[in-house]
PDB file of C-alpha atoms in Angstrom:
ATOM      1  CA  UNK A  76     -32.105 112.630  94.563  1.00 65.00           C
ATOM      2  CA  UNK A  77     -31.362 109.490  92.343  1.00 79.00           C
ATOM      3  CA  UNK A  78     -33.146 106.247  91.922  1.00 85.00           C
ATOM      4  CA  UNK A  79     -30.880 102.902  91.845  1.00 85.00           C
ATOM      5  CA  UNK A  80     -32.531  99.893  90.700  1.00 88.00           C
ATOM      6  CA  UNK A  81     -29.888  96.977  91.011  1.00 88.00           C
ATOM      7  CA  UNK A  82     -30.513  95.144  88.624  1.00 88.00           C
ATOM      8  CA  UNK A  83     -29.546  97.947  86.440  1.00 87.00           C
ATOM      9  CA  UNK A  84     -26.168  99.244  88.207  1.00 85.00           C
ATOM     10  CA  UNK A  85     -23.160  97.597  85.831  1.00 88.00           C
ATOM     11  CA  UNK A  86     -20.769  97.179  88.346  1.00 92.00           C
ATOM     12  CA  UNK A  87     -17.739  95.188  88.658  1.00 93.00           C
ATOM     13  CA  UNK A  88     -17.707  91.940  90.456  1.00 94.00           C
ATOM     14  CA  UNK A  89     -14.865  92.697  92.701  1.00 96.00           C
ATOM     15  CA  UNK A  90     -12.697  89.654  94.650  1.00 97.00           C
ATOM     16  CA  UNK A  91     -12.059  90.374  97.985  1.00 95.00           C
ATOM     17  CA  UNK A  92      -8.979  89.461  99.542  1.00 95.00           C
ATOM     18  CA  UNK A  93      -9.466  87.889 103.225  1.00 95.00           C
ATOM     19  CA  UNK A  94      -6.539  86.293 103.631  1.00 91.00           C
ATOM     20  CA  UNK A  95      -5.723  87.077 107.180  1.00 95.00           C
ATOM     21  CA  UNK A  96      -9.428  86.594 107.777  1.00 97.00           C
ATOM     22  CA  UNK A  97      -9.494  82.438 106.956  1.00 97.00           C
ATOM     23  CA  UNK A  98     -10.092  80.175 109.185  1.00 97.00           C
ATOM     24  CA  UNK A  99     -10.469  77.013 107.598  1.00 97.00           C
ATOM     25  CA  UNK A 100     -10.344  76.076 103.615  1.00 97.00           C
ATOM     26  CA  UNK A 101     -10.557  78.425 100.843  1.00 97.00           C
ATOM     27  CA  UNK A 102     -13.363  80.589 100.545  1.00 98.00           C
ATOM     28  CA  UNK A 103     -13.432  82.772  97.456  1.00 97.00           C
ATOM     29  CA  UNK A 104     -15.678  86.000  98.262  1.00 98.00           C
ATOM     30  CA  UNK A 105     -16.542  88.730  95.658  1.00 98.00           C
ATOM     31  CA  UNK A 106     -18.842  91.448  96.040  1.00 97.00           C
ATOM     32  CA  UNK A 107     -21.093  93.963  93.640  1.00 97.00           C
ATOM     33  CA  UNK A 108     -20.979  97.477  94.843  1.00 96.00           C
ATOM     34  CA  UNK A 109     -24.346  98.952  94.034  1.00 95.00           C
ATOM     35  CA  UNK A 110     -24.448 102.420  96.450  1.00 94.00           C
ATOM     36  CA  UNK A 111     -22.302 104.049  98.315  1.00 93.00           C
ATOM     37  CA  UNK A 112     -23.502 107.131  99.373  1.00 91.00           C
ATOM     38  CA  UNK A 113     -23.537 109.799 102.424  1.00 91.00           C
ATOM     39  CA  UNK A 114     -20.036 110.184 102.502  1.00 91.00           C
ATOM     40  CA  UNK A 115     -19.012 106.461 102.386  1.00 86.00           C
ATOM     41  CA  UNK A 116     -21.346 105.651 105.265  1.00 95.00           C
ATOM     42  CA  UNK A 117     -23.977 104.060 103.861  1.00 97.00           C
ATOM     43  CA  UNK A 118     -23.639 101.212 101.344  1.00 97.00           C
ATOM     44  CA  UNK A 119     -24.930  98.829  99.654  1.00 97.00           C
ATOM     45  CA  UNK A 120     -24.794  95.518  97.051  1.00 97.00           C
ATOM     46  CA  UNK A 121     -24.182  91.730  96.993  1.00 97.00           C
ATOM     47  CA  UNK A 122     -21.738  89.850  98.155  1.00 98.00           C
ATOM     48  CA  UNK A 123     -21.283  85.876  97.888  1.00 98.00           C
ATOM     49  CA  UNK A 124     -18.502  83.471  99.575  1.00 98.00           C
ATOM     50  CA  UNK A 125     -17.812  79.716  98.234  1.00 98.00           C
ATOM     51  CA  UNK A 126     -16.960  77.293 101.072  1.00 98.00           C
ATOM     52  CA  UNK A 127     -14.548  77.623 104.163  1.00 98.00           C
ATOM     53  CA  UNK A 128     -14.579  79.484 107.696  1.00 98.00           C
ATOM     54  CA  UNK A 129     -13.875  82.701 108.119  1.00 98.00           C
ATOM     55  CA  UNK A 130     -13.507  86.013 110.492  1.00 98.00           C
ATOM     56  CA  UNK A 131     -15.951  89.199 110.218  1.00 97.00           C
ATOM     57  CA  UNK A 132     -15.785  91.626 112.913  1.00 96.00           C
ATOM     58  CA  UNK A 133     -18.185  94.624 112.759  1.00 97.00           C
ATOM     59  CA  UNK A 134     -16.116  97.287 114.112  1.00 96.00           C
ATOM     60  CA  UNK A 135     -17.504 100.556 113.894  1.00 97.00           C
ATOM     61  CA  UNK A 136     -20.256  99.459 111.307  1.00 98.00           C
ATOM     62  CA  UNK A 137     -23.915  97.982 111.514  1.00 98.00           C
ATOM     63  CA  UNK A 138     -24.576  95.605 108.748  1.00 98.00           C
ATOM     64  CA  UNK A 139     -28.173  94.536 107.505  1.00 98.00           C
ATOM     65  CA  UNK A 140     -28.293  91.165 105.688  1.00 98.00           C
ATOM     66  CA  UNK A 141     -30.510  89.364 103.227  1.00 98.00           C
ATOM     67  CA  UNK A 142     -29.802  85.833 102.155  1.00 98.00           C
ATOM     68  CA  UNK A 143     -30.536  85.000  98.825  1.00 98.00           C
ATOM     69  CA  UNK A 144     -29.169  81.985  98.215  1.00 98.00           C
ATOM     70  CA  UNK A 145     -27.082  79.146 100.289  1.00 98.00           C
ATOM     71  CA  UNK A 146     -26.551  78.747 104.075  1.00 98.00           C
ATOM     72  CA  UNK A 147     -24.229  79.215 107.097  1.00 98.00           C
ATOM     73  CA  UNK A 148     -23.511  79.145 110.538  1.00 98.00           C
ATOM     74  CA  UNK A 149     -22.402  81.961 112.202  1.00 98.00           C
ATOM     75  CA  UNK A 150     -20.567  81.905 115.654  1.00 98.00           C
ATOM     76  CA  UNK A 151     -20.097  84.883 117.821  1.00 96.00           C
ATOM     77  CA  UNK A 152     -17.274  85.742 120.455  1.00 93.00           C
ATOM     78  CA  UNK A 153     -20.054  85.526 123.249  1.00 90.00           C
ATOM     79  CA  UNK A 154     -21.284  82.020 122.610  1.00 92.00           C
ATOM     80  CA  UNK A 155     -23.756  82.171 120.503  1.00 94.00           C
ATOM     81  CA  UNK A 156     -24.654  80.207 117.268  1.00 96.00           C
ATOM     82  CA  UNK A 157     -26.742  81.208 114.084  1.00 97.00           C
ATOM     83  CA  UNK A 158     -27.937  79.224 111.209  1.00 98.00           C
ATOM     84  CA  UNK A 159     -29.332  81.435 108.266  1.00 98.00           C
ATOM     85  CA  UNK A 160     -30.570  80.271 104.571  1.00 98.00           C
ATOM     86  CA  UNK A 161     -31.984  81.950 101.806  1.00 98.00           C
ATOM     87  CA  UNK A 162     -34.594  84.460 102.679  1.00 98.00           C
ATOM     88  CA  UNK A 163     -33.530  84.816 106.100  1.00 98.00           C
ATOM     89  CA  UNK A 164     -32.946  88.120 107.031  1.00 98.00           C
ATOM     90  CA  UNK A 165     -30.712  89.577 110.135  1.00 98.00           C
ATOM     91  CA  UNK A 166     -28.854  92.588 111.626  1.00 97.00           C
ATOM     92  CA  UNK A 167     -24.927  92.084 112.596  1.00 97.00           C
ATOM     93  CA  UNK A 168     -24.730  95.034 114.798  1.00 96.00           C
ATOM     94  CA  UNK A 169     -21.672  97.505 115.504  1.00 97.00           C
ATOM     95  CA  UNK A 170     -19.118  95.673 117.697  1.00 96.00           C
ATOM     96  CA  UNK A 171     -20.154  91.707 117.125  1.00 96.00           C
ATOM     97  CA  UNK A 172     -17.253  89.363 116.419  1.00 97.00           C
ATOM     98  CA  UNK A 173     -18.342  86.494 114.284  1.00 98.00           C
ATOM     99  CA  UNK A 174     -16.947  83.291 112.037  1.00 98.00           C
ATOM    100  CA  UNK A 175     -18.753  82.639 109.701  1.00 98.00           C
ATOM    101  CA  UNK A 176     -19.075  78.663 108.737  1.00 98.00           C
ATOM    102  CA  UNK A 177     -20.125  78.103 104.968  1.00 98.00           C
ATOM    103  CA  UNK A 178     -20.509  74.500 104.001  1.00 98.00           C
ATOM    104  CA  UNK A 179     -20.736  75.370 100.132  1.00 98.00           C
ATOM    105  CA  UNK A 180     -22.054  78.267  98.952  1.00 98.00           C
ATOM    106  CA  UNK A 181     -23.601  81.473 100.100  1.00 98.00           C
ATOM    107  CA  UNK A 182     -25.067  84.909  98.586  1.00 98.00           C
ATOM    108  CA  UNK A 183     -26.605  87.781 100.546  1.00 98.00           C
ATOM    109  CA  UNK A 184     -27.404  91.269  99.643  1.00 98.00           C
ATOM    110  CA  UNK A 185     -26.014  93.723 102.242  1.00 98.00           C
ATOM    111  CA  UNK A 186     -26.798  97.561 104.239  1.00 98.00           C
ATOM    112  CA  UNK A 187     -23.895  98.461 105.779  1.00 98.00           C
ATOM    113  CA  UNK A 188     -23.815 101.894 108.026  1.00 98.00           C
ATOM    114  CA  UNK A 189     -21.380 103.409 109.496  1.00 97.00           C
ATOM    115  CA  UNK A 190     -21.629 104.962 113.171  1.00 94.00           C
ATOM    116  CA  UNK A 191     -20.011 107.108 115.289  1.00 77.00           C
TER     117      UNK A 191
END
């Protein structure tokens, strides 16, 4: 059994490339790494996107999300429309197609679990 406090886990800020994923303008995302564990089916760390729309489908995963810092709008394939901003907290769960609509700047730390 191991303890993982975040603030303490060096990892590398990693760019993510979403290319076929943008919507509109350029967002730049990166994200931190912190845990993986159980396989690969559990993991955790931050992750932050600079302004543009884009694509995140939650195929075969449930993701659990904590806003830190910045804002967006998130649109689903069934109609419906989110606004979140720092300290909101929300579960994306297996299955959802979303786009999500960030005006400038957004950072969230993220659970995501893999299911069956």
């Amino acid at each position: 059994m191991s303890w993982i406090l975040f603030r303490d886990a060096d990892v590398p800020r990693v760019r993510k490339d979403i290319g076929d994923a943008v919507v509109s303008g350029a967002p730049e995302q990166h994200s931190e790494l912190k845990y993986a564990g159980h396989d690969g089916t559990i993991k955790s760390g931050i992750w932050d996107s600079t302004a543009g729309s884009f694509v995140a489908n939650y195929d075969g995963i449930v993701e659990f999300c904590h806003v830190l810092e910045g804002a967006a709008k998130i649109t689903t394939d069934t109609g419906g429309s989110f606004e979140v901003s720092a300290g909101d907290a929300f579960v994306l769960e297996e299955g959802l197609r979303t786009t999500w609509h960030v005006d400038s700047y957004i950072k969230k730390h993220f659970v995501i679990c893999a299911v069956d």
